[in-house]
Amino acid sequence: MAENNTRTPNLLVKFDGIELGSEVKGYEKTWGILYNYTFSEKRKVSGDVSGPLESKAEIQLSNIMLELKHGLQDPVFATHLRSGDPFKNIQIITLINAKGANKVLSTITCENVKIVGRDVMQIIKCDGQDIDNILRLYITCDSMQEEFSKFGQDASAQGKNAAGWNYRTASANG
């Protein structure tokens, strides 16, 4: 089990035993953090709301993808991404319409995003502009890497984080 010494531990979050990065059903109902993980290929994700969704093909190892679902009130979010906390140095934000066909409404680059209110996706402020009525938000940013790396390491002793989310380590190559 020789490992490349440039590889850092990977955090792969699981939802009710389902791993992100694999073909799963009901993906629309989940959100998660992928730390230092790269999809090896485009994955089809089947959902019972709006049909197949193709995930992002590549998430760079230096980045984090964060997905939040409309209306989510989750202890992980509450603990680590409290209302009012800014996301700094955002690179890409992709908004997907809540009504229908997984169409991208817009891709925005902005330096600061704030979550406003306990209902996470109710209002997102992007550089001061309110964005609402969206189903999913994908955020890719470098600046949160260290914070979530620590989050993963802190959880490793008991194999789950404080909110009880199970995870396992996985190589970047799957």
mmCIF file of C-alpha atoms in Angstrom:
data_model
loop_
_atom_site.group_PDB
_atom_site.id
_atom_site.type_symbol
_atom_site.label_atom_id
_atom_site.label_comp_id
_atom_site.label_asym_id
_atom_site.label_seq_id
_atom_site.Cartn_x
_atom_site.Cartn_y
_atom_site.Cartn_z
ATOM 1 C CA MET A 1 0.000 0.000 0.000
ATOM 2 C CA ALA A 2 2.690 2.450 -0.993
ATOM 3 C CA GLU A 3 1.348 5.950 -1.236
ATOM 4 C CA ASN A 4 2.586 8.992 -3.082
ATOM 5 C CA ASN A 5 3.811 11.389 -0.429
ATOM 6 C CA THR A 6 2.161 14.286 -2.253
ATOM 7 C CA ARG A 7 -1.266 12.795 -1.617
ATOM 8 C CA THR A 8 -3.178 14.312 1.249
ATOM 9 C CA PRO A 9 -5.994 12.486 3.050
ATOM 10 C CA ASN A 10 -9.292 12.676 1.237
ATOM 11 C CA LEU A 11 -12.636 13.180 2.883
ATOM 12 C CA LEU A 12 -15.566 11.520 1.147
ATOM 13 C CA VAL A 13 -18.851 12.280 2.833
ATOM 14 C CA LYS A 14 -21.592 9.649 2.857
ATOM 15 C CA PHE A 15 -25.329 10.215 3.044
ATOM 16 C CA ASP A 16 -27.162 7.326 4.655
ATOM 17 C CA GLY A 17 -24.410 5.028 3.451
ATOM 18 C CA ILE A 18 -24.319 6.478 -0.072
ATOM 19 C CA GLU A 19 -21.008 7.904 -1.187
ATOM 20 C CA LEU A 20 -20.730 11.056 -3.208
ATOM 21 C CA GLY A 21 -18.866 10.451 -6.434
ATOM 22 C CA SER A 22 -20.714 7.257 -7.277
ATOM 23 C CA GLU A 23 -23.959 6.697 -9.136
ATOM 24 C CA VAL A 24 -26.725 7.167 -6.624
ATOM 25 C CA LYS A 25 -30.438 7.851 -6.585
ATOM 26 C CA GLY A 26 -32.027 10.699 -4.685
ATOM 27 C CA TYR A 27 -28.950 12.876 -4.979
ATOM 28 C CA GLU A 28 -31.167 15.960 -5.132
ATOM 29 C CA LYS A 29 -32.009 15.431 -1.498
ATOM 30 C CA THR A 30 -28.439 15.629 -0.268
ATOM 31 C CA TRP A 31 -25.633 18.092 0.072
ATOM 32 C CA GLY A 32 -22.027 17.480 0.869
ATOM 33 C CA ILE A 33 -18.439 18.480 0.959
ATOM 34 C CA LEU A 34 -15.797 16.825 -1.162
ATOM 35 C CA TYR A 35 -12.358 17.603 0.184
ATOM 36 C CA ASN A 36 -9.349 16.765 -1.983
ATOM 37 C CA TYR A 37 -11.346 14.439 -4.193
ATOM 38 C CA THR A 38 -11.453 14.304 -7.983
ATOM 39 C CA PHE A 39 -14.127 12.589 -10.035
ATOM 40 C CA SER A 40 -12.333 10.244 -12.418
ATOM 41 C CA GLU A 41 -15.052 10.703 -15.024
ATOM 42 C CA LYS A 42 -18.397 12.359 -15.557
ATOM 43 C CA ARG A 43 -20.989 10.564 -13.493
ATOM 44 C CA LYS A 44 -24.674 10.260 -14.194
ATOM 45 C CA VAL A 45 -26.726 10.856 -11.104
ATOM 46 C CA SER A 46 -30.350 9.763 -11.155
ATOM 47 C CA GLY A 47 -32.873 11.708 -9.156
ATOM 48 C CA ASP A 48 -36.578 11.451 -8.543
ATOM 49 C CA VAL A 49 -37.263 15.175 -8.944
ATOM 50 C CA SER A 50 -35.863 16.350 -12.237
ATOM 51 C CA GLY A 51 -34.207 13.402 -13.863
ATOM 52 C CA PRO A 52 -30.571 12.595 -14.611
ATOM 53 C CA LEU A 53 -27.959 15.121 -13.607
ATOM 54 C CA GLU A 54 -24.390 15.048 -14.809
ATOM 55 C CA SER A 55 -22.033 16.016 -12.045
ATOM 56 C CA LYS A 56 -19.025 18.227 -12.515
ATOM 57 C CA ALA A 57 -16.417 16.219 -14.358
ATOM 58 C CA GLU A 58 -13.400 17.432 -12.420
ATOM 59 C CA ILE A 59 -12.939 18.931 -9.010
ATOM 60 C CA GLN A 60 -9.354 19.997 -8.558
ATOM 61 C CA LEU A 61 -7.567 18.511 -5.578
ATOM 62 C CA SER A 62 -6.855 21.972 -4.230
ATOM 63 C CA ASN A 63 -10.525 22.869 -4.248
ATOM 64 C CA ILE A 64 -13.674 22.015 -2.373
ATOM 65 C CA MET A 65 -17.119 21.483 -3.807
ATOM 66 C CA LEU A 66 -19.952 22.397 -1.521
ATOM 67 C CA GLU A 67 -23.531 21.602 -2.470
ATOM 68 C CA LEU A 68 -26.463 22.983 -0.539
ATOM 69 C CA LYS A 69 -30.065 21.983 -1.085
ATOM 70 C CA HIS A 70 -32.960 24.422 -1.007
ATOM 71 C CA GLY A 71 -34.530 24.541 2.421
ATOM 72 C CA LEU A 72 -31.835 22.506 4.080
ATOM 73 C CA GLN A 73 -31.492 22.902 7.826
ATOM 74 C CA ASP A 74 -28.643 20.628 8.727
ATOM 75 C CA PRO A 75 -26.473 20.530 11.853
ATOM 76 C CA VAL A 76 -23.327 20.213 9.766
ATOM 77 C CA PHE A 77 -24.148 23.458 8.029
ATOM 78 C CA ALA A 78 -25.193 25.086 11.258
ATOM 79 C CA THR A 79 -21.939 24.116 12.926
ATOM 80 C CA HIS A 80 -19.435 24.834 10.215
ATOM 81 C CA LEU A 81 -21.135 27.369 7.965
ATOM 82 C CA ARG A 82 -23.253 29.499 10.218
ATOM 83 C CA SER A 83 -25.715 32.042 8.931
ATOM 84 C CA GLY A 84 -23.888 35.220 8.064
ATOM 85 C CA ASP A 85 -20.552 33.530 7.551
ATOM 86 C CA PRO A 86 -18.902 34.680 4.328
ATOM 87 C CA PHE A 87 -17.498 32.403 1.691
ATOM 88 C CA LYS A 88 -14.292 34.160 0.676
ATOM 89 C CA ASN A 89 -12.553 34.137 -2.690
ATOM 90 C CA ILE A 90 -15.292 32.243 -4.454
ATOM 91 C CA GLN A 91 -14.225 31.083 -7.890
ATOM 92 C CA ILE A 92 -17.378 29.616 -9.389
ATOM 93 C CA ILE A 93 -20.984 29.611 -8.314
ATOM 94 C CA THR A 94 -23.494 27.672 -10.388
ATOM 95 C CA LEU A 95 -27.176 28.181 -9.719
ATOM 96 C CA ILE A 96 -29.746 25.623 -10.810
ATOM 97 C CA ASN A 97 -33.430 26.421 -11.208
ATOM 98 C CA ALA A 98 -35.711 24.990 -8.544
ATOM 99 C CA LYS A 99 -38.560 24.470 -11.003
ATOM 100 C CA GLY A 100 -37.331 22.121 -13.504
ATOM 101 C CA ALA A 101 -34.773 20.779 -15.823
ATOM 102 C CA ASN A 102 -31.481 21.234 -14.012
ATOM 103 C CA LYS A 103 -30.714 24.155 -16.264
ATOM 104 C CA VAL A 104 -27.909 26.402 -15.157
ATOM 105 C CA LEU A 105 -29.349 29.839 -14.494
ATOM 106 C CA SER A 106 -26.019 31.539 -14.249
ATOM 107 C CA THR A 107 -22.394 31.091 -13.438
ATOM 108 C CA ILE A 108 -21.066 33.913 -11.331
ATOM 109 C CA THR A 109 -17.599 34.745 -10.145
ATOM 110 C CA CYS A 110 -17.524 36.842 -7.029
ATOM 111 C CA GLU A 111 -15.275 37.451 -4.079
ATOM 112 C CA ASN A 112 -17.750 37.210 -1.273
ATOM 113 C CA VAL A 113 -20.957 35.279 -0.691
ATOM 114 C CA LYS A 114 -23.039 35.335 2.450
ATOM 115 C CA ILE A 115 -25.726 32.968 3.584
ATOM 116 C CA VAL A 116 -28.610 34.950 5.024
ATOM 117 C CA GLY A 117 -31.120 33.262 7.292
ATOM 118 C CA ARG A 118 -31.499 29.824 8.810
ATOM 119 C CA ASP A 119 -33.139 28.473 5.663
ATOM 120 C CA VAL A 120 -29.846 28.120 3.894
ATOM 121 C CA MET A 121 -30.919 28.522 0.306
ATOM 122 C CA GLN A 122 -33.674 31.048 0.861
ATOM 123 C CA ILE A 123 -31.448 34.023 0.229
ATOM 124 C CA ILE A 124 -27.878 34.001 -0.972
ATOM 125 C CA LYS A 125 -26.054 37.305 -1.197
ATOM 126 C CA CYS A 126 -23.450 37.360 -3.938
ATOM 127 C CA ASP A 127 -21.405 40.551 -3.892
ATOM 128 C CA GLY A 128 -24.403 42.234 -2.306
ATOM 129 C CA GLN A 129 -26.967 40.925 -4.806
ATOM 130 C CA ASP A 130 -29.774 38.733 -3.485
ATOM 131 C CA ILE A 131 -30.184 35.384 -5.213
ATOM 132 C CA ASP A 132 -33.132 33.208 -4.305
ATOM 133 C CA ASN A 133 -35.521 30.501 -5.524
ATOM 134 C CA ILE A 134 -32.805 28.043 -6.422
ATOM 135 C CA LEU A 135 -32.583 24.316 -5.917
ATOM 136 C CA ARG A 136 -28.853 23.818 -5.711
ATOM 137 C CA LEU A 137 -25.731 25.859 -5.262
ATOM 138 C CA TYR A 138 -22.309 24.579 -6.177
ATOM 139 C CA ILE A 139 -19.399 26.472 -4.700
ATOM 140 C CA THR A 140 -15.814 25.790 -5.625
ATOM 141 C CA CYS A 141 -13.234 27.713 -3.673
ATOM 142 C CA ASP A 142 -9.677 27.382 -2.465
ATOM 143 C CA SER A 143 -9.920 29.481 0.660
ATOM 144 C CA MET A 144 -11.931 26.959 2.669
ATOM 145 C CA GLN A 145 -9.554 24.058 2.070
ATOM 146 C CA GLU A 146 -7.584 24.441 5.265
ATOM 147 C CA GLU A 147 -10.694 24.825 7.388
ATOM 148 C CA PHE A 148 -12.313 21.692 6.007
ATOM 149 C CA SER A 149 -9.057 19.783 6.138
ATOM 150 C CA LYS A 150 -9.024 20.428 9.862
ATOM 151 C CA PHE A 151 -12.697 19.471 10.035
ATOM 152 C CA GLY A 152 -11.884 16.122 8.450
ATOM 153 C CA GLN A 153 -8.899 15.453 10.660
ATOM 154 C CA ASP A 154 -10.835 16.293 13.798
ATOM 155 C CA ALA A 155 -13.489 13.799 12.775
ATOM 156 C CA SER A 156 -11.068 11.016 11.928
ATOM 157 C CA ALA A 157 -10.610 9.741 15.470
ATOM 158 C CA GLN A 158 -14.183 8.536 15.752
ATOM 159 C CA GLY A 159 -14.879 8.009 12.046
ATOM 160 C CA LYS A 160 -17.641 10.569 11.897
ATOM 161 C CA ASN A 161 -18.076 14.249 12.494
ATOM 162 C CA ALA A 162 -19.896 15.848 15.393
ATOM 163 C CA ALA A 163 -23.199 15.723 13.562
ATOM 164 C CA GLY A 164 -22.835 12.008 12.919
ATOM 165 C CA TRP A 165 -21.972 12.066 9.223
ATOM 166 C CA ASN A 166 -19.942 8.985 8.348
ATOM 167 C CA TYR A 167 -17.097 9.227 5.923
ATOM 168 C CA ARG A 168 -14.117 7.273 4.684
ATOM 169 C CA THR A 169 -10.822 8.238 3.135
ATOM 170 C CA ALA A 170 -10.395 7.595 -0.556
ATOM 171 C CA SER A 171 -7.603 8.036 -3.038
ATOM 172 C CA ALA A 172 -7.926 10.731 -5.658
ATOM 173 C CA ASN A 173 -7.966 8.033 -8.300
ATOM 174 C CA GLY A 174 -10.938 6.328 -6.722
#
